[in-house]
C-alpha cells in the first residue's frame, strides 16, 4: 500500500532523516513544498504493507516539533 506522509516542520525534510526510509527500501519519492506561515512543509511517498507499518516507521524517525499526516494513496 502506498501512503503520502505530509510533514510540517521548522526545517527542511532533507534534514529530517528521510534517508532512513530510503535505506529501508520503502521510499518512492520525497520533496519539499513552498514554505508558508506554519513553516516548511514536505512529503514522503512510501510503499509499506499497511497503515500500521507506516505509523510505526514514522515513530522511528525523530520529527521534533513537526505535524505529521499520513494518508493512503489510491493506486489505479
Short mmCIF file of N, CA, C and O in Angstrom, two decimals:
data_model
loop_
_atom_site.label_atom_id
_atom_site.label_comp_id
_atom_site.label_asym_id
_atom_site.label_seq_id
_atom_site.Cartn_x
_atom_site.Cartn_y
_atom_site.Cartn_z
N UNK A 1 0.84 -1.17 0.00
CA UNK A 1 0.00 0.00 0.00
C UNK A 1 0.89 1.24 0.00
O UNK A 1 1.95 1.24 0.61
N UNK A 2 0.42 2.25 -0.67
CA UNK A 2 1.18 3.49 -0.72
C UNK A 2 0.55 4.54 0.19
O UNK A 2 -0.68 4.66 0.25
N UNK A 3 1.42 5.29 0.85
CA UNK A 3 0.97 6.33 1.75
C UNK A 3 1.77 7.60 1.50
O UNK A 3 2.97 7.55 1.25
N UNK A 4 1.08 8.73 1.55
CA UNK A 4 1.69 10.04 1.47
C UNK A 4 1.83 10.53 2.91
O UNK A 4 0.84 10.58 3.64
N UNK A 5 3.05 10.84 3.30
CA UNK A 5 3.32 11.36 4.63
C UNK A 5 3.62 12.84 4.46
O UNK A 5 4.64 13.21 3.86
N UNK A 6 2.73 13.68 4.95
CA UNK A 6 2.91 15.14 4.88
C UNK A 6 3.48 15.60 6.22
O UNK A 6 2.96 15.24 7.28
N UNK A 7 4.54 16.38 6.15
CA UNK A 7 5.21 16.85 7.36
C UNK A 7 5.35 18.36 7.33
O UNK A 7 5.82 18.91 6.35
N UNK A 8 4.91 19.00 8.39
CA UNK A 8 5.12 20.45 8.56
C UNK A 8 6.15 20.60 9.66
O UNK A 8 5.95 20.11 10.77
N UNK A 9 7.27 21.25 9.34
CA UNK A 9 8.37 21.33 10.31
C UNK A 9 9.08 22.67 10.22
O UNK A 9 8.92 23.40 9.25
N UNK A 10 9.89 22.96 11.24
CA UNK A 10 10.66 24.21 11.21
C UNK A 10 11.89 24.13 10.32
O UNK A 10 12.53 25.13 10.06
N UNK A 11 12.26 22.93 9.82
CA UNK A 11 13.42 22.79 8.94
C UNK A 11 13.07 21.86 7.77
O UNK A 11 12.12 21.09 7.86
N UNK A 12 13.83 21.93 6.68
CA UNK A 12 13.52 21.10 5.51
C UNK A 12 13.56 19.61 5.81
O UNK A 12 14.30 19.15 6.66
N UNK A 13 12.76 18.84 5.08
CA UNK A 13 12.67 17.40 5.28
C UNK A 13 13.98 16.68 5.04
O UNK A 13 14.24 15.65 5.66
N UNK A 14 14.80 17.19 4.17
CA UNK A 14 16.06 16.51 3.90
C UNK A 14 16.90 16.42 5.16
O UNK A 14 17.73 15.53 5.28
N UNK A 15 16.67 17.32 6.09
CA UNK A 15 17.41 17.29 7.35
C UNK A 15 16.72 16.40 8.38
O UNK A 15 17.19 16.28 9.50
N UNK A 16 15.61 15.80 8.02
CA UNK A 16 14.83 15.03 9.00
C UNK A 16 14.84 13.53 8.75
O UNK A 16 13.83 12.86 8.86
N UNK A 17 15.97 12.99 8.35
CA UNK A 17 16.17 11.54 8.30
C UNK A 17 15.32 10.81 7.27
O UNK A 17 14.98 9.66 7.46
N UNK A 18 14.98 11.46 6.16
CA UNK A 18 14.29 10.76 5.08
C UNK A 18 15.15 9.65 4.51
O UNK A 18 14.65 8.70 3.92
N UNK A 19 16.47 9.75 4.73
CA UNK A 19 17.38 8.70 4.25
C UNK A 19 17.13 7.37 4.95
O UNK A 19 17.41 6.31 4.39
N UNK A 20 16.56 7.38 6.15
CA UNK A 20 16.23 6.14 6.84
C UNK A 20 15.17 5.37 6.06
O UNK A 20 15.21 4.14 5.98
N UNK A 21 14.21 6.08 5.49
CA UNK A 21 13.18 5.44 4.67
C UNK A 21 13.79 4.90 3.38
O UNK A 21 13.41 3.82 2.91
N UNK A 22 14.75 5.61 2.83
CA UNK A 22 15.43 5.17 1.62
C UNK A 22 16.21 3.89 1.89
O UNK A 22 16.13 2.92 1.12
N UNK A 23 16.96 3.86 2.99
CA UNK A 23 17.73 2.66 3.35
C UNK A 23 16.83 1.47 3.61
O UNK A 23 17.19 0.33 3.33
N UNK A 24 15.63 1.71 4.13
CA UNK A 24 14.68 0.62 4.41
C UNK A 24 14.01 0.11 3.14
O UNK A 24 13.33 -0.91 3.16
N UNK A 25 14.18 0.84 2.04
CA UNK A 25 13.62 0.41 0.77
C UNK A 25 12.14 0.70 0.59
O UNK A 25 11.49 0.10 -0.26
N UNK A 26 11.59 1.63 1.37
CA UNK A 26 10.16 1.95 1.26
C UNK A 26 9.89 3.31 0.65
O UNK A 26 8.75 3.63 0.31
N UNK A 27 10.91 4.14 0.48
CA UNK A 27 10.73 5.49 -0.03
C UNK A 27 10.62 5.47 -1.55
O UNK A 27 11.50 4.97 -2.25
N UNK A 28 9.51 6.01 -2.08
CA UNK A 28 9.30 6.11 -3.52
C UNK A 28 9.62 7.50 -4.05
O UNK A 28 10.12 7.66 -5.14
N UNK A 29 9.30 8.53 -3.25
CA UNK A 29 9.50 9.91 -3.66
C UNK A 29 9.51 10.79 -2.42
O UNK A 29 8.93 10.43 -1.39
N UNK A 30 10.15 11.94 -2.53
CA UNK A 30 10.20 12.89 -1.42
C UNK A 30 10.40 14.27 -2.00
O UNK A 30 10.97 14.43 -3.08
N UNK A 31 9.91 15.27 -1.28
CA UNK A 31 10.10 16.63 -1.75
C UNK A 31 9.70 17.66 -0.72
O UNK A 31 8.95 17.36 0.21
N UNK A 32 10.25 18.84 -0.88
CA UNK A 32 9.89 19.96 -0.03
C UNK A 32 8.87 20.81 -0.76
O UNK A 32 8.92 20.95 -1.98
N UNK A 33 7.95 21.38 -0.02
CA UNK A 33 6.94 22.27 -0.57
C UNK A 33 7.29 23.71 -0.22
O UNK A 33 8.14 23.97 0.63
N UNK A 34 6.65 24.65 -0.85
CA UNK A 34 6.92 26.06 -0.62
C UNK A 34 6.60 26.40 0.84
O UNK A 34 5.53 26.06 1.35
N UNK A 35 7.54 27.06 1.54
CA UNK A 35 7.28 27.44 2.93
C UNK A 35 6.05 28.34 3.05
O UNK A 35 5.76 29.14 2.17
N UNK A 36 5.32 28.17 4.16
CA UNK A 36 4.16 29.02 4.43
C UNK A 36 4.27 29.59 5.83
O UNK A 36 5.32 29.48 6.47
N UNK A 37 3.22 30.19 6.32
CA UNK A 37 3.24 30.81 7.64
C UNK A 37 3.48 29.81 8.76
O UNK A 37 3.93 30.17 9.84
N UNK A 38 3.21 28.52 8.51
CA UNK A 38 3.38 27.49 9.53
C UNK A 38 4.76 26.85 9.48
O UNK A 38 5.04 25.93 10.24
N UNK A 39 5.62 27.28 8.59
CA UNK A 39 6.96 26.71 8.50
C UNK A 39 7.17 26.00 7.18
O UNK A 39 6.53 26.29 6.18
N UNK A 40 8.09 25.07 7.19
CA UNK A 40 8.44 24.31 5.98
C UNK A 40 7.60 23.05 5.93
O UNK A 40 7.44 22.36 6.92
N UNK A 41 7.07 22.76 4.76
CA UNK A 41 6.30 21.54 4.58
C UNK A 41 6.96 20.68 3.52
O UNK A 41 7.64 21.18 2.63
N UNK A 42 6.73 19.40 3.62
CA UNK A 42 7.26 18.49 2.63
C UNK A 42 6.49 17.18 2.69
O UNK A 42 5.54 17.04 3.46
N UNK A 43 6.92 16.23 1.86
CA UNK A 43 6.22 14.96 1.83
C UNK A 43 7.18 13.82 1.56
O UNK A 43 8.28 14.01 1.04
N UNK A 44 6.75 12.64 1.96
CA UNK A 44 7.39 11.38 1.59
C UNK A 44 6.29 10.50 1.03
O UNK A 44 5.19 10.43 1.58
N UNK A 45 6.57 9.82 -0.06
CA UNK A 45 5.67 8.81 -0.60
C UNK A 45 6.33 7.47 -0.30
O UNK A 45 7.45 7.21 -0.76
N UNK A 46 5.64 6.64 0.49
CA UNK A 46 6.23 5.37 0.92
C UNK A 46 5.35 4.20 0.49
O UNK A 46 4.14 4.36 0.30
N UNK A 47 5.95 3.05 0.35
CA UNK A 47 5.24 1.82 -0.01
C UNK A 47 5.49 0.80 1.10
O UNK A 47 6.61 0.31 1.25
N UNK A 48 4.45 0.52 1.89
CA UNK A 48 4.54 -0.39 3.03
C UNK A 48 3.36 -1.36 3.02
O UNK A 48 2.45 -1.22 2.21
N UNK A 49 3.37 -2.33 3.93
CA UNK A 49 2.31 -3.34 3.99
C UNK A 49 0.94 -2.75 4.33
O UNK A 49 -0.06 -3.11 3.73
N UNK A 50 0.90 -1.88 5.35
CA UNK A 50 -0.38 -1.36 5.83
C UNK A 50 -0.16 -0.06 6.60
O UNK A 50 0.96 0.39 6.78
N UNK A 51 -1.27 0.54 7.04
CA UNK A 51 -1.20 1.81 7.77
C UNK A 51 -0.39 1.68 9.06
O UNK A 51 0.37 2.58 9.43
N UNK A 52 -0.51 0.56 9.73
CA UNK A 52 0.21 0.36 10.99
C UNK A 52 1.73 0.44 10.77
O UNK A 52 2.45 1.02 11.56
N UNK A 53 2.20 -0.16 9.66
CA UNK A 53 3.62 -0.08 9.36
C UNK A 53 4.04 1.35 9.05
O UNK A 53 5.11 1.80 9.46
N UNK A 54 3.20 2.08 8.33
CA UNK A 54 3.50 3.48 8.03
C UNK A 54 3.64 4.29 9.32
O UNK A 54 4.59 5.06 9.48
N UNK A 55 2.70 4.10 10.23
CA UNK A 55 2.75 4.82 11.52
C UNK A 55 4.00 4.42 12.30
O UNK A 55 4.70 5.27 12.86
N UNK A 56 4.30 3.13 12.33
CA UNK A 56 5.46 2.64 13.07
C UNK A 56 6.76 3.21 12.50
O UNK A 56 7.65 3.61 13.24
N UNK A 57 6.87 3.29 11.18
CA UNK A 57 8.08 3.86 10.57
C UNK A 57 8.23 5.34 10.91
O UNK A 57 9.33 5.82 11.13
N UNK A 58 7.12 6.06 10.95
CA UNK A 58 7.20 7.49 11.30
C UNK A 58 7.59 7.67 12.77
O UNK A 58 8.29 8.62 13.11
N UNK A 59 7.17 6.75 13.63
CA UNK A 59 7.55 6.84 15.04
C UNK A 59 9.05 6.64 15.23
O UNK A 59 9.63 7.16 16.18
N UNK A 60 9.68 5.87 14.34
CA UNK A 60 11.13 5.60 14.44
C UNK A 60 11.98 6.79 14.01
O UNK A 60 13.16 6.85 14.32
N UNK A 61 11.39 7.72 13.26
CA UNK A 61 12.14 8.88 12.77
C UNK A 61 11.92 10.04 13.73
O UNK A 61 10.79 10.36 14.10
N UNK A 62 13.01 10.66 14.14
CA UNK A 62 12.92 11.81 15.04
C UNK A 62 12.33 12.99 14.27
O UNK A 62 12.95 13.50 13.35
N UNK A 63 11.12 13.37 14.62
CA UNK A 63 10.45 14.51 13.98
C UNK A 63 10.05 15.52 15.05
O UNK A 63 8.87 15.71 15.33
N UNK A 64 11.03 16.20 15.66
CA UNK A 64 10.71 17.15 16.73
C UNK A 64 9.95 18.36 16.21
O UNK A 64 10.26 18.88 15.13
N UNK A 65 8.96 18.78 16.94
CA UNK A 65 8.18 19.98 16.63
C UNK A 65 7.54 19.91 15.25
O UNK A 65 7.45 20.91 14.55
N UNK A 66 7.14 18.72 14.82
CA UNK A 66 6.55 18.55 13.49
C UNK A 66 5.10 18.10 13.60
O UNK A 66 4.72 17.42 14.53
N UNK A 67 4.33 18.49 12.60
CA UNK A 67 2.97 17.98 12.44
C UNK A 67 3.03 16.98 11.30
O UNK A 67 3.49 17.32 10.20
N UNK A 68 2.61 15.74 11.57
CA UNK A 68 2.71 14.67 10.58
C UNK A 68 1.31 14.17 10.25
O UNK A 68 0.51 13.91 11.14
N UNK A 69 1.03 14.03 8.96
CA UNK A 69 -0.26 13.50 8.49
C UNK A 69 0.05 12.36 7.53
O UNK A 69 0.87 12.50 6.63
N UNK A 70 -0.61 11.22 7.74
CA UNK A 70 -0.39 10.04 6.89
C UNK A 70 -1.71 9.74 6.17
O UNK A 70 -2.73 9.53 6.81
N UNK A 71 -1.64 9.72 4.84
CA UNK A 71 -2.84 9.45 4.03
C UNK A 71 -2.55 8.34 3.03
O UNK A 71 -1.50 8.34 2.39
N UNK A 72 -3.50 7.43 2.88
CA UNK A 72 -3.35 6.37 1.90
C UNK A 72 -3.56 6.95 0.50
O UNK A 72 -4.42 7.79 0.27
N UNK A 73 -2.73 6.48 -0.44
CA UNK A 73 -2.82 6.92 -1.82
C UNK A 73 -3.55 5.85 -2.62
O UNK A 73 -3.21 4.66 -2.55
N UNK A 74 -4.57 6.26 -3.38
CA UNK A 74 -5.29 5.33 -4.22
C UNK A 74 -4.43 4.99 -5.43
O UNK A 74 -3.94 5.87 -6.12
N UNK A 75 -4.24 3.71 -5.68
CA UNK A 75 -3.47 3.26 -6.83
C UNK A 75 -4.47 2.73 -7.86
O UNK A 75 -5.24 1.82 -7.57
N UNK A 76 -4.46 3.34 -9.05
CA UNK A 76 -5.42 2.91 -10.09
C UNK A 76 -4.71 2.20 -11.21
O UNK A 76 -3.56 2.29 -11.42
#
